[in-house]
């Protein structure tokens, strides 16, 4: 079946916005996706009809509880666990990671080691580095191969030892689009008894995630990158979530998941995140009537999204290779599409990413300049302080939008 791009786009009112008589194009998905109508409706419905704090003995609070629990259930399906207690919501991925690093690091001793990577967003580096400093623990950084922007797997194996307590690595890079072989990396970490933490923020809108299949201990994502509102989600294995010494208030629950969800949460955002999962499941249902439960609908949707995005990548790179003044950072071999998602970083010898992005923005084409907080990468690549021009595609982008982008890039660079 061809991808139902027209009906997909109808769900996103923001994609109709006009600037100077032309429809705008969002290539800024890596910084945050647009939102389907049903996500906004779910949030406003929560606020207008079932707005209450948790666990009171009256009807509105009970309805609010049901909706929040449905949120845990939707995200459990999205991430591939059957245990809704393993789904923790929080302000965003960064805050959840700081909470976790503060808890895990209490179990570390001087002489222990942890491993982070040069291809990660700093939200999966600094929380660990700062906790390691407090605990007197050594931090190793897996180096990035700059020719294709992949992590050096031999170096990773060499860094692992029985002293390794934690491996924190990204599923996909928000700077270069590289997909790391996390399943293998998790298995290797497990052999030495290390806890694994996967940052799946950049992977979530592009591919199906299954924490059970990955066998990771923790995994984080953020709903605003996969068509939901600004809220973070953390999966953790029950055994660890129950036993780790989390900082919490005395009256707050000690059971899961409440033990990790300090203070009053954004219940409306929990509803919005669940609606984003349901939006994707509905897409799967539209594509295959044989997919009857949410899990299989998500399987179908994410497979279709990944195939459609591969078509977009192929088209984009075929046209981009003709612009030889731009350097692409990352995988450009069509035989290796499985190792990347459609996020592309470029630099130009004399025109800064800021300047190119500003000129594109004036034409209604939204791309992002800078280091994208993937500071370990931009430092390793010698790209500070300007970073890269980042162009990211999501399943609501089209070949026509990409043609407009490439034509405008040619125009901007020639001027
Ligand atoms: C790969 C990656 N990890 C982590 C983050 C931080 O996520 P949050 O904004 O939810 O803290 C981002 C945000 O851009 C990201 O792209």
Coordinates of C-alpha atoms and ligand atoms in Angstrom, one line a residue:
X1 CA 0.0 0.0 0.0
X2 CA 1.3 3.5 -0.8
X3 CA 1.7 5.7 2.3
X4 CA -1.4 7.7 3.0
X5 CA 0.4 11.0 3.1
X6 CA -2.6 13.2 2.2
X7 CA -4.7 11.9 5.1
X8 CA -1.7 12.0 7.4
X9 CA -1.2 15.7 6.7
X10 CA -4.9 16.5 7.3
X11 CA -4.4 15.5 10.9
X12 CA -1.8 18.4 11.5
X13 CA -3.4 21.9 11.3
X14 CA 0.1 23.5 11.6
X15 CA 1.1 22.1 8.2
X16 CA -1.4 24.4 6.5
X17 CA 0.2 27.6 7.8
X18 CA 1.1 30.2 5.1
X19 CA 4.0 32.6 5.0
X20 CA 4.2 35.1 2.1
X21 CA 1.6 33.2 0.2
X22 CA 3.2 29.8 0.4
X23 CA 2.7 26.9 2.8
X24 CA 5.5 26.5 5.3
X25 CA 7.6 23.4 5.5
X26 CA 8.6 21.9 8.9
X27 CA 12.1 20.3 8.7
X28 CA 12.5 21.0 12.4
X29 CA 11.1 17.7 13.7
X30 CA 14.3 16.8 15.5
X31 CA 13.7 19.8 17.8
X32 CA 10.0 19.0 18.2
X33 CA 7.3 17.6 15.9
X34 CA 3.9 19.2 15.0
X35 CA 0.8 17.8 16.8
X36 CA -2.3 16.2 15.3
X37 CA -5.7 17.6 16.1
X38 CA -6.7 14.6 18.3
X39 CA -3.7 15.3 20.7
X40 CA -4.8 18.9 21.3
X41 CA -8.5 17.7 21.7
X42 CA -7.5 15.1 24.2
X43 CA -5.6 17.7 26.3
X44 CA -8.4 20.2 26.2
X45 CA -11.0 17.6 27.0
X46 CA -9.0 16.6 30.1
X47 CA -8.8 20.2 31.2
X48 CA -12.4 21.0 30.5
X49 CA -14.1 17.9 31.8
X50 CA -11.9 15.7 34.1
X51 CA -9.4 18.1 35.6
X52 CA -8.6 17.1 39.2
X53 CA -5.7 15.9 41.2
X54 CA -5.2 12.2 41.9
X55 CA -6.9 9.7 44.1
X56 CA -9.8 11.6 45.8
X57 CA -13.1 9.9 46.6
X58 CA -15.2 11.8 44.1
X59 CA -16.1 11.3 40.5
X60 CA -13.9 13.9 38.7
X61 CA -10.8 12.7 40.5
X62 CA -11.7 9.1 39.7
X63 CA -12.1 9.9 36.0
X64 CA -8.8 11.8 36.1
X65 CA -7.1 8.7 37.6
X66 CA -8.6 6.5 34.8
X67 CA -7.3 8.8 32.1
X68 CA -3.8 9.0 33.7
X69 CA -3.7 5.2 34.0
X70 CA -4.8 4.9 30.3
X71 CA -1.8 7.1 29.6
X72 CA 0.6 4.6 31.3
X73 CA -1.1 1.8 29.4
X74 CA -0.7 3.6 26.0
X75 CA 3.0 4.3 26.6
X76 CA 3.6 0.7 27.8
X77 CA 2.3 -0.4 24.4
X78 CA 4.4 2.2 22.7
X79 CA 7.6 1.1 24.4
X80 CA 6.9 -2.7 24.4
X81 CA 6.3 -3.6 28.1
X82 CA 3.1 -5.2 29.6
X83 CA 3.8 -3.7 33.0
X84 CA 2.3 -0.2 33.3
X85 CA 4.1 0.4 36.6
X86 CA 7.3 0.4 34.5
X87 CA 6.2 3.6 32.7
X88 CA 7.2 6.8 34.5
X89 CA 6.2 10.3 33.3
X90 CA 8.2 13.4 34.1
X91 CA 8.8 17.0 32.9
X92 CA 11.1 15.9 30.0
X93 CA 13.8 13.4 29.3
X94 CA 16.5 15.7 30.8
X95 CA 14.8 16.0 34.2
X96 CA 14.0 12.2 34.3
X97 CA 17.7 11.4 33.5
X98 CA 18.9 13.8 36.3
X99 CA 16.4 12.1 38.7
X100 CA 17.7 8.7 37.7
X101 CA 21.4 9.6 37.8
X102 CA 21.0 11.0 41.3
X103 CA 19.4 7.7 42.4
X104 CA 21.7 5.2 40.6
X105 CA 24.9 7.1 41.6
X106 CA 24.2 6.4 45.3
X107 CA 25.0 2.8 44.5
X108 CA 28.4 3.6 43.0
X109 CA 31.8 3.4 44.8
X110 CA 35.1 5.2 44.1
X111 CA 36.9 3.0 41.5
X112 CA 33.7 2.2 39.6
X113 CA 33.4 3.3 36.0
X114 CA 30.6 4.4 33.7
X115 CA 30.5 4.7 29.9
X116 CA 28.8 7.5 27.8
X117 CA 29.2 8.4 24.2
X118 CA 30.4 11.2 21.9
X119 CA 27.4 10.8 19.7
X120 CA 24.8 11.6 22.4
X121 CA 22.7 14.6 23.2
X122 CA 24.2 16.2 26.3
X123 CA 21.1 15.2 28.3
X124 CA 22.5 11.6 28.2
X125 CA 26.0 12.8 29.2
X126 CA 26.1 15.6 31.7
X127 CA 23.6 14.0 34.2
X128 CA 25.9 11.0 34.4
X129 CA 29.2 13.0 34.3
X130 CA 28.0 15.2 37.2
X131 CA 26.8 12.3 39.3
X132 CA 30.1 10.4 38.6
X133 CA 32.0 13.4 39.8
X134 CA 30.1 13.5 43.1
X135 CA 30.6 9.7 43.6
X136 CA 34.3 9.7 42.6
X137 CA 33.6 7.4 39.6
X138 CA 35.6 7.4 36.3
X139 CA 33.8 8.3 33.1
X140 CA 34.7 6.8 29.7
X141 CA 33.5 8.3 26.4
X142 CA 32.9 6.0 23.4
X143 CA 34.6 7.8 20.5
X144 CA 32.8 8.7 17.3
X145 CA 34.2 7.7 13.8
X146 CA 34.0 11.0 12.0
X147 CA 34.0 9.5 8.5
X148 CA 30.5 8.2 8.9
X149 CA 29.5 9.5 12.3
X150 CA 29.1 6.0 13.9
X151 CA 30.3 4.9 17.4
X152 CA 33.5 3.0 17.5
X153 CA 32.3 -0.4 18.6
X154 CA 35.8 -1.8 19.1
X155 CA 36.6 1.0 21.5
X156 CA 33.4 0.4 23.3
X157 CA 34.2 -3.3 23.8
X158 CA 37.6 -2.3 25.1
X159 CA 36.2 0.1 27.6
X160 CA 33.8 -2.5 29.2
X161 CA 35.1 -4.3 32.3
X162 CA 33.8 -5.7 35.5
X163 CA 34.2 -2.2 36.9
X164 CA 31.6 -0.8 34.5
X165 CA 28.4 0.1 36.4
X166 CA 26.5 1.9 33.7
X167 CA 26.4 2.3 29.9
X168 CA 24.3 5.3 28.8
X169 CA 24.0 5.5 25.0
X170 CA 21.6 7.0 22.4
X171 CA 19.4 4.9 20.1
X172 CA 19.6 7.5 17.3
X173 CA 21.7 10.7 17.1
X174 CA 19.7 13.9 16.9
X175 CA 22.6 15.6 15.1
X176 CA 23.6 13.1 12.4
X177 CA 20.7 10.6 12.3
X178 CA 23.0 7.6 13.1
X179 CA 21.2 4.6 14.6
X180 CA 23.4 2.9 17.1
X181 CA 23.5 -0.9 17.4
X182 CA 22.0 -0.6 20.9
X183 CA 20.7 -4.2 21.1
X184 CA 24.3 -5.5 20.8
X185 CA 25.7 -2.8 23.0
X186 CA 23.2 -3.7 25.7
X187 CA 24.0 -7.4 25.5
X188 CA 27.7 -6.6 25.8
X189 CA 27.1 -4.4 28.9
X190 CA 25.0 -7.1 30.4
X191 CA 27.9 -9.6 30.2
X192 CA 29.9 -7.4 32.6
X193 CA 26.9 -6.7 34.8
X194 CA 26.4 -3.0 33.9
X195 CA 23.1 -1.2 34.0
X196 CA 22.0 0.1 30.6
X197 CA 20.2 3.4 29.9
X198 CA 19.0 4.2 26.3
X199 CA 18.1 7.7 25.1
X200 CA 15.4 6.9 22.6
X201 CA 14.2 10.5 22.2
X202 CA 15.4 10.8 18.6
X203 CA 14.3 7.3 17.6
X204 CA 10.7 7.4 18.8
X205 CA 9.1 9.2 15.8
X206 CA 10.9 7.0 13.3
X207 CA 11.0 3.4 14.4
X208 CA 9.3 0.9 16.6
X209 CA 10.8 0.6 20.1
X210 CA 10.6 -2.6 22.1
X211 CA 12.2 -2.5 25.5
X212 CA 11.5 -6.2 26.1
X213 CA 13.3 -7.2 22.9
X214 CA 16.2 -4.7 23.6
X215 CA 16.4 -6.0 27.2
X216 CA 17.6 -2.5 28.4
X217 CA 17.3 -1.5 32.1
X218 CA 16.1 2.0 31.3
X219 CA 14.9 3.9 28.2
X220 CA 13.7 7.5 27.9
X221 CA 11.8 9.4 25.2
X222 CA 9.9 12.6 24.9
X223 CA 6.3 12.9 23.6
X224 CA 6.9 16.3 21.9
X225 CA 9.2 14.5 19.4
X226 CA 6.6 11.9 18.4
X227 CA 3.6 14.2 17.8
X228 CA 2.6 14.7 21.5
X229 CA 2.9 17.5 24.0
X230 CA 5.9 18.5 26.1
X231 CA 6.3 15.6 28.6
X232 CA 9.0 13.0 29.1
X233 CA 8.6 9.3 29.6
X234 CA 11.0 6.8 31.2
X235 CA 10.8 3.0 31.1
X236 CA 12.6 1.2 33.9
X237 CA 12.7 -2.5 34.8
X238 CA 10.4 -3.0 37.8
X239 CA 13.2 -4.6 39.9
X240 CA 15.4 -1.5 39.6
X241 CA 12.6 1.0 39.9
X242 CA 11.5 -0.7 43.1
X243 CA 14.9 -1.0 44.7
X244 CA 16.9 2.1 43.7
X245 CA 17.1 4.9 46.3
X246 CA 15.1 7.6 44.6
X247 CA 14.8 11.0 46.2
X248 CA 11.1 11.4 47.1
X249 CA 8.7 13.1 49.4
X250 CA 7.5 11.1 52.5
X251 CA 3.7 11.3 51.7
X252 CA 4.1 10.4 48.0
X253 CA 3.6 6.7 47.0
X254 CA 6.4 4.2 47.4
X255 CA 4.8 1.9 44.9
X256 CA 5.4 2.0 41.1
X257 CA 5.2 4.2 39.1
X258 CA 4.4 7.0 41.7
X259 CA 7.7 6.5 43.6
X260 CA 9.5 8.1 40.6
X261 CA 6.9 10.8 39.8
X262 CA 7.6 13.5 42.2
X263 CA 5.0 16.3 42.7
X264 CA 1.9 16.9 40.7
X265 CA 2.3 15.8 37.1
X266 CA 0.9 17.4 33.9
X267 CA -2.1 15.1 33.7
X268 CA -3.3 16.8 30.5
X269 CA 0.1 16.1 28.9
X270 CA -0.2 12.5 29.9
X271 CA -3.5 12.4 28.0
X272 CA -1.9 14.1 25.1
X273 CA 1.0 11.6 25.0
X274 CA -1.5 8.7 25.0
X275 CA -3.4 10.4 22.2
X276 CA -0.1 10.6 20.2
X277 CA 0.3 6.9 20.6
X278 CA -3.4 6.4 19.5
X279 CA -2.8 8.7 16.5
X280 CA 0.0 6.4 15.4
X281 CA -2.1 3.3 16.2
X282 CA -4.9 4.7 14.1
X283 CA -2.5 5.2 11.2
X284 CA -1.6 1.5 11.5
X285 CA -5.3 0.6 11.5
X286 CA -5.8 2.6 8.3
X287 CA -2.9 0.9 6.6
X288 CA -3.8 -2.7 7.7
X289 CA -7.3 -3.8 8.8
X290 CA -5.7 -7.0 10.0
X291 CA -4.0 -5.1 12.8
X292 CA -6.7 -5.2 15.5
X293 CA -4.9 -4.4 18.8
X294 CA -2.9 -1.3 19.6
X295 CA 0.5 -3.1 19.7
X296 CA 0.1 -4.6 16.2
X297 CA -1.3 -1.3 14.9
X298 CA 1.8 0.4 16.2
X299 CA 4.0 -2.3 14.5
X300 CA 2.3 -1.6 11.2
X301 CA 2.4 2.2 11.5
X302 CA 6.1 2.4 12.5
X303 CA 7.1 0.0 9.7
X304 CA 5.2 2.1 7.1
X305 CA 6.7 5.3 8.5
X306 CA 10.2 3.9 8.3
X307 CA 9.7 2.8 4.7
X308 CA 8.2 6.1 3.7
X309 CA 11.0 8.0 5.4
X310 CA 13.5 5.9 3.6
X311 CA 12.0 7.1 0.3
X312 CA 12.3 10.7 1.5
X313 CA 15.9 10.2 2.4
X314 CA 16.8 8.6 -0.9
X315 CA 15.1 11.4 -2.8
X316 CA 16.8 14.1 -0.7
X317 CA 20.3 12.7 -0.9
X318 CA 20.1 12.0 -4.6
X319 CA 19.4 15.7 -5.1
X320 CA 21.8 16.9 -2.4
X321 CA 24.8 15.1 -3.9
X322 CA 24.6 17.7 -6.7
X323 CA 25.3 20.5 -4.2
X324 CA 29.0 19.8 -3.6
X325 CA 29.7 22.9 -1.5
X326 CA 27.8 21.4 1.4
X327 CA 29.4 18.7 3.5
X328 CA 27.1 16.0 5.0
X329 CA 28.1 14.6 8.4
X330 CA 27.0 11.0 8.6
X331 CA 25.9 8.0 6.6
X332 CA 25.2 8.8 2.9
X333 CA 25.3 5.2 1.5
X334 CA 21.8 4.1 0.4
X335 CA 22.8 0.5 1.3
X336 CA 23.1 1.6 4.9
X337 CA 19.7 3.3 5.4
X338 CA 18.9 0.9 8.2
X339 CA 21.7 2.5 10.2
X340 CA 20.2 6.0 10.0
X341 CA 17.0 8.0 10.4
X342 CA 16.2 11.0 8.1
X343 CA 18.0 13.6 10.1
X344 CA 20.9 15.3 8.2
X345 CA 23.6 17.7 9.3
X346 CA 25.5 19.9 6.9
X347 CA 28.3 22.4 7.0
X348 CA 29.5 24.9 4.4
X349 CA 33.1 26.3 4.1
X350 CA 32.1 30.0 4.3
X351 CA 28.4 30.4 5.1
X352 CA 27.3 29.7 8.7
X353 CA 24.5 27.3 9.6
X354 CA 22.8 30.3 11.3
X355 CA 22.9 32.3 8.1
X356 CA 21.6 29.5 5.9
X357 CA 18.8 28.6 8.3
X358 CA 17.8 32.3 8.6
X359 CA 17.5 32.6 4.8
X360 CA 15.6 29.3 4.6
X361 CA 13.3 30.5 7.4
X362 CA 12.5 33.7 5.4
X363 CA 11.3 31.4 2.6
X364 CA 9.1 29.4 5.0
X365 CA 11.4 26.4 5.3
X366 CA 12.2 25.7 8.9
X367 CA 15.6 24.1 9.6
X368 CA 17.8 24.3 12.7
X369 CA 21.3 25.8 13.1
X370 CA 23.6 25.1 16.0
X371 CA 24.9 22.2 18.1
X372 CA 21.4 20.8 18.8
X373 CA 22.8 20.1 22.4
X374 CA 24.7 17.2 20.8
X375 CA 27.8 19.0 22.1
X376 CA 30.0 15.9 22.5
X377 CA 29.7 15.4 18.7
X378 CA 30.1 19.0 17.6
X379 CA 33.2 19.3 19.9
X380 CA 34.7 16.0 18.6
X381 CA 34.1 17.2 15.0
X382 CA 35.6 20.6 15.6
X383 CA 32.3 22.3 14.7
X384 CA 31.9 24.6 17.8
X385 CA 30.6 27.2 18.1
X386 CA 28.5 27.3 14.9
X387 CA 27.5 23.6 14.8
X388 CA 25.6 22.4 11.7
X389 CA 22.6 23.1 9.6
X390 CA 20.2 20.3 10.6
X391 CA 17.3 19.2 8.4
X392 CA 15.0 16.5 9.7
X393 CA 12.1 14.7 8.0
X394 CA 9.1 13.2 9.7
X395 CA 6.3 11.1 8.2
X396 CA 4.3 14.2 7.4
X397 CA 6.9 15.6 5.1
X398 CA 6.7 15.2 1.3
X399 CA 8.9 14.8 -1.8
X400 CA 7.5 18.2 -3.0
X401 CA 8.7 19.9 0.2
X402 CA 12.1 18.3 -0.2
X403 CA 12.3 19.6 -3.8
X404 CA 11.5 23.1 -2.5
X405 CA 14.1 22.8 0.2
X406 CA 16.9 21.7 -2.2
X407 CA 16.0 24.4 -4.8
X408 CA 16.0 27.0 -2.0
X409 CA 19.3 25.7 -0.7
X410 CA 20.9 26.0 -4.1
X411 CA 19.5 29.6 -4.4
X412 CA 20.8 30.6 -0.9
X413 CA 24.3 29.2 -1.5
X414 CA 24.6 30.9 -4.9
X415 CA 23.8 34.3 -3.7
Ligands
LIG1 C1 18.4 12.7 21.3 C2 17.9 13.6 22.4 N1 18.0 13.3 23.7 C3 17.6 14.1 24.7 C4 16.9 15.2 24.4 C5 16.4 16.1 25.5 O1 15.0 15.8 25.6 P1 14.1 16.7 26.6 O2 13.9 18.0 25.8 O3 12.8 16.0 26.7 O4 14.8 16.9 27.9 C6 16.7 15.6 23.1 C7 16.1 16.9 22.8 O5 16.3 17.5 21.7 C8 17.2 14.8 22.0 O6 17.1 15.1 20.8

